[in-house]
């Protein structure tokens, strides 16, 4: 049976492609999902793709992943910098977590330099645009 990887996206990423394209690019989240689904098939993986603007909904999806997923790829978006709840939920997950940021958070405002998730993540990809999601998926190949 192939491994299922949960791909979780935080607030405002539903507006990808329309939102500050000079920072986040022109691709939509649906484009990212389609590219990931294709790549997952090539790698023999399954993905469950999810986006929410609500912190609690992301926490609950991580709880669901505890039973169903072999890994989590997460772009917590603004919750990266604020959410102990998402960190605590990830700490209940017993498989690898890869953190993705489309932009390089370290070249942006100081408040974006700290991530609550990074200390829990096996790997972090930032600043590669949406390619970062595909790189994260490669981590789970094999
Ligand atoms: C996305 C966001 O929405 C921001 O709040 C983060 C992240 C950066 C990204 O680069 O994907 O600070």
mmCIF file of C-alpha atoms and ligand atoms in Angstrom:
data_model
loop_
_atom_site.group_PDB
_atom_site.id
_atom_site.type_symbol
_atom_site.label_atom_id
_atom_site.label_comp_id
_atom_site.label_asym_id
_atom_site.label_seq_id
_atom_site.Cartn_x
_atom_site.Cartn_y
_atom_site.Cartn_z
ATOM 1 C CA UNK A 1 0.000 0.000 0.000
ATOM 2 C CA UNK A 2 1.377 3.442 -0.874
ATOM 3 C CA UNK A 3 2.176 5.992 1.808
ATOM 4 C CA UNK A 4 -0.194 8.911 2.294
ATOM 5 C CA UNK A 5 1.355 12.332 2.833
ATOM 6 C CA UNK A 6 -0.799 15.122 4.224
ATOM 7 C CA UNK A 7 -0.129 18.520 2.600
ATOM 8 C CA UNK A 8 -1.469 21.260 4.868
ATOM 9 C CA UNK A 9 -1.734 24.940 4.004
ATOM 10 C CA UNK A 10 -2.566 27.817 6.307
ATOM 11 C CA UNK A 11 -4.349 31.134 6.008
ATOM 12 C CA UNK A 12 -4.506 33.190 2.831
ATOM 13 C CA UNK A 13 -2.904 30.469 0.713
ATOM 14 C CA UNK A 14 -6.316 29.954 -0.890
ATOM 15 C CA UNK A 15 -5.538 33.274 -2.626
ATOM 16 C CA UNK A 16 -2.278 32.033 -4.110
ATOM 17 C CA UNK A 17 -1.856 33.443 -7.617
ATOM 18 C CA UNK A 18 -3.848 36.581 -6.760
ATOM 19 C CA UNK A 19 -2.180 37.538 -3.494
ATOM 20 C CA UNK A 20 1.037 39.617 -3.710
ATOM 21 C CA UNK A 21 2.250 37.734 -6.811
ATOM 22 C CA UNK A 22 5.599 39.525 -6.596
ATOM 23 C CA UNK A 23 6.196 37.498 -3.405
ATOM 24 C CA UNK A 24 4.125 34.346 -3.846
ATOM 25 C CA UNK A 25 4.031 33.944 -7.645
ATOM 26 C CA UNK A 26 1.200 33.498 -10.123
ATOM 27 C CA UNK A 27 0.453 29.837 -9.615
ATOM 28 C CA UNK A 28 -2.787 29.024 -7.802
ATOM 29 C CA UNK A 29 -3.119 26.548 -4.955
ATOM 30 C CA UNK A 30 -5.087 24.309 -7.327
ATOM 31 C CA UNK A 31 -2.057 24.388 -9.682
ATOM 32 C CA UNK A 32 0.181 23.354 -6.784
ATOM 33 C CA UNK A 33 -2.187 20.539 -5.860
ATOM 34 C CA UNK A 34 -2.249 19.283 -9.471
ATOM 35 C CA UNK A 35 1.561 19.336 -9.737
ATOM 36 C CA UNK A 36 1.884 17.537 -6.415
ATOM 37 C CA UNK A 37 -0.696 14.909 -7.357
ATOM 38 C CA UNK A 38 1.229 14.169 -10.574
ATOM 39 C CA UNK A 39 4.551 14.010 -8.751
ATOM 40 C CA UNK A 40 3.056 11.836 -5.998
ATOM 41 C CA UNK A 41 1.867 9.347 -8.595
ATOM 42 C CA UNK A 42 5.373 9.218 -10.118
ATOM 43 C CA UNK A 43 6.836 8.613 -6.657
ATOM 44 C CA UNK A 44 4.245 6.022 -5.653
ATOM 45 C CA UNK A 45 2.766 8.234 -2.946
ATOM 46 C CA UNK A 46 -0.763 9.389 -2.151
ATOM 47 C CA UNK A 47 -1.463 12.951 -1.055
ATOM 48 C CA UNK A 48 -4.252 14.475 0.975
ATOM 49 C CA UNK A 49 -4.272 18.199 0.172
ATOM 50 C CA UNK A 50 -5.873 20.650 2.598
ATOM 51 C CA UNK A 51 -6.061 24.397 3.159
ATOM 52 C CA UNK A 52 -7.756 26.335 5.929
ATOM 53 C CA UNK A 53 -7.847 29.877 7.194
ATOM 54 C CA UNK A 54 -8.662 28.536 10.682
ATOM 55 C CA UNK A 55 -6.034 27.444 13.185
ATOM 56 C CA UNK A 56 -8.309 24.855 14.850
ATOM 57 C CA UNK A 57 -9.174 23.253 11.525
ATOM 58 C CA UNK A 58 -5.456 22.764 10.840
ATOM 59 C CA UNK A 59 -4.956 21.306 14.329
ATOM 60 C CA UNK A 60 -7.813 18.850 13.699
ATOM 61 C CA UNK A 61 -6.380 17.851 10.327
ATOM 62 C CA UNK A 62 -3.059 17.089 12.048
ATOM 63 C CA UNK A 63 -4.975 14.904 14.540
ATOM 64 C CA UNK A 64 -6.524 13.064 11.576
ATOM 65 C CA UNK A 65 -3.042 12.638 10.087
ATOM 66 C CA UNK A 66 -1.960 10.801 13.254
ATOM 67 C CA UNK A 67 -4.052 7.845 12.121
ATOM 68 C CA UNK A 68 -3.750 8.173 8.360
ATOM 69 C CA UNK A 69 -0.478 9.758 7.261
ATOM 70 C CA UNK A 70 3.140 8.643 6.936
ATOM 71 C CA UNK A 71 4.275 12.262 6.788
ATOM 72 C CA UNK A 72 3.138 15.866 6.821
ATOM 73 C CA UNK A 73 4.184 18.696 4.530
ATOM 74 C CA UNK A 74 2.985 21.930 6.081
ATOM 75 C CA UNK A 75 3.021 25.559 5.092
ATOM 76 C CA UNK A 76 1.410 27.079 8.176
ATOM 77 C CA UNK A 77 1.595 30.534 6.509
ATOM 78 C CA UNK A 78 1.079 33.267 9.142
ATOM 79 C CA UNK A 79 0.518 30.630 11.853
ATOM 80 C CA UNK A 80 4.187 29.685 11.394
ATOM 81 C CA UNK A 81 5.056 32.708 13.481
ATOM 82 C CA UNK A 82 2.284 32.542 16.080
ATOM 83 C CA UNK A 83 0.885 29.081 16.667
ATOM 84 C CA UNK A 84 1.905 27.005 19.662
ATOM 85 C CA UNK A 85 -1.294 25.002 19.016
ATOM 86 C CA UNK A 86 -0.044 23.836 15.610
ATOM 87 C CA UNK A 87 3.385 23.024 17.083
ATOM 88 C CA UNK A 88 1.754 21.022 19.886
ATOM 89 C CA UNK A 89 -0.391 19.131 17.369
ATOM 90 C CA UNK A 90 2.673 18.349 15.229
ATOM 91 C CA UNK A 91 4.427 17.082 18.361
ATOM 92 C CA UNK A 92 1.683 14.427 18.662
ATOM 93 C CA UNK A 93 2.447 13.203 15.140
ATOM 94 C CA UNK A 94 4.936 10.346 15.093
ATOM 95 C CA UNK A 95 6.238 10.608 11.517
ATOM 96 C CA UNK A 96 8.337 13.191 9.641
ATOM 97 C CA UNK A 97 7.200 16.775 9.157
ATOM 98 C CA UNK A 98 8.553 19.016 6.402
ATOM 99 C CA UNK A 99 7.942 22.761 6.671
ATOM 100 C CA UNK A 100 7.511 24.709 3.431
ATOM 101 C CA UNK A 101 7.496 28.434 2.777
ATOM 102 C CA UNK A 102 7.088 29.806 -0.713
ATOM 103 C CA UNK A 103 9.071 32.927 0.130
ATOM 104 C CA UNK A 104 12.359 33.162 2.001
ATOM 105 C CA UNK A 105 11.015 34.168 5.404
ATOM 106 C CA UNK A 106 14.529 35.147 6.543
ATOM 107 C CA UNK A 107 14.856 37.975 4.027
ATOM 108 C CA UNK A 108 11.484 39.452 5.007
ATOM 109 C CA UNK A 109 10.168 41.327 8.055
ATOM 110 C CA UNK A 110 11.781 40.374 11.401
ATOM 111 C CA UNK A 111 8.506 38.904 12.723
ATOM 112 C CA UNK A 112 8.662 36.260 9.976
ATOM 113 C CA UNK A 113 12.149 35.064 10.977
ATOM 114 C CA UNK A 114 10.917 32.921 13.846
ATOM 115 C CA UNK A 115 8.982 29.723 13.188
ATOM 116 C CA UNK A 116 7.324 27.714 15.951
ATOM 117 C CA UNK A 117 7.290 24.710 13.603
ATOM 118 C CA UNK A 118 10.965 24.594 12.578
ATOM 119 C CA UNK A 119 12.154 22.975 15.812
ATOM 120 C CA UNK A 120 9.815 20.050 15.128
ATOM 121 C CA UNK A 121 10.454 19.713 11.386
ATOM 122 C CA UNK A 122 12.821 17.157 9.878
ATOM 123 C CA UNK A 123 13.379 19.592 7.008
ATOM 124 C CA UNK A 124 12.563 23.133 5.949
ATOM 125 C CA UNK A 125 12.237 24.475 2.407
ATOM 126 C CA UNK A 126 11.926 28.232 1.957
ATOM 127 C CA UNK A 127 12.387 30.661 -0.883
ATOM 128 C CA UNK A 128 12.036 28.235 -3.779
ATOM 129 C CA UNK A 129 8.540 29.364 -4.662
ATOM 130 C CA UNK A 130 6.005 26.584 -5.121
ATOM 131 C CA UNK A 131 8.808 24.231 -6.214
ATOM 132 C CA UNK A 132 9.428 23.826 -2.485
ATOM 133 C CA UNK A 133 6.312 21.666 -2.149
ATOM 134 C CA UNK A 134 7.632 19.243 -4.781
ATOM 135 C CA UNK A 135 11.050 19.103 -3.116
ATOM 136 C CA UNK A 136 9.306 18.300 0.162
ATOM 137 C CA UNK A 137 7.415 15.471 -1.519
ATOM 138 C CA UNK A 138 10.683 13.987 -2.830
ATOM 139 C CA UNK A 139 11.762 13.618 0.799
ATOM 140 C CA UNK A 140 9.099 10.938 1.231
ATOM 141 C CA UNK A 141 9.989 8.971 -1.908
ATOM 142 C CA UNK A 142 11.362 5.468 -1.685
HETATM 143 C C1 LIG B 1 3.183 32.407 3.690
HETATM 144 C C2 LIG B 1 2.533 33.342 4.434
HETATM 145 O O1 LIG B 1 1.231 33.533 4.285
HETATM 146 C C3 LIG B 1 3.250 34.202 5.389
HETATM 147 O O2 LIG B 1 2.451 34.560 6.492
HETATM 148 C C4 LIG B 1 4.549 33.598 5.859
HETATM 149 C C5 LIG B 1 4.587 32.033 3.925
HETATM 150 C C6 LIG B 1 5.370 33.099 4.678
HETATM 151 C C7 LIG B 1 5.259 31.563 2.653
HETATM 152 O O3 LIG B 1 6.280 32.100 2.235
HETATM 153 O O4 LIG B 1 4.768 30.592 2.056
HETATM 154 O O5 LIG B 1 5.278 34.547 6.591
#
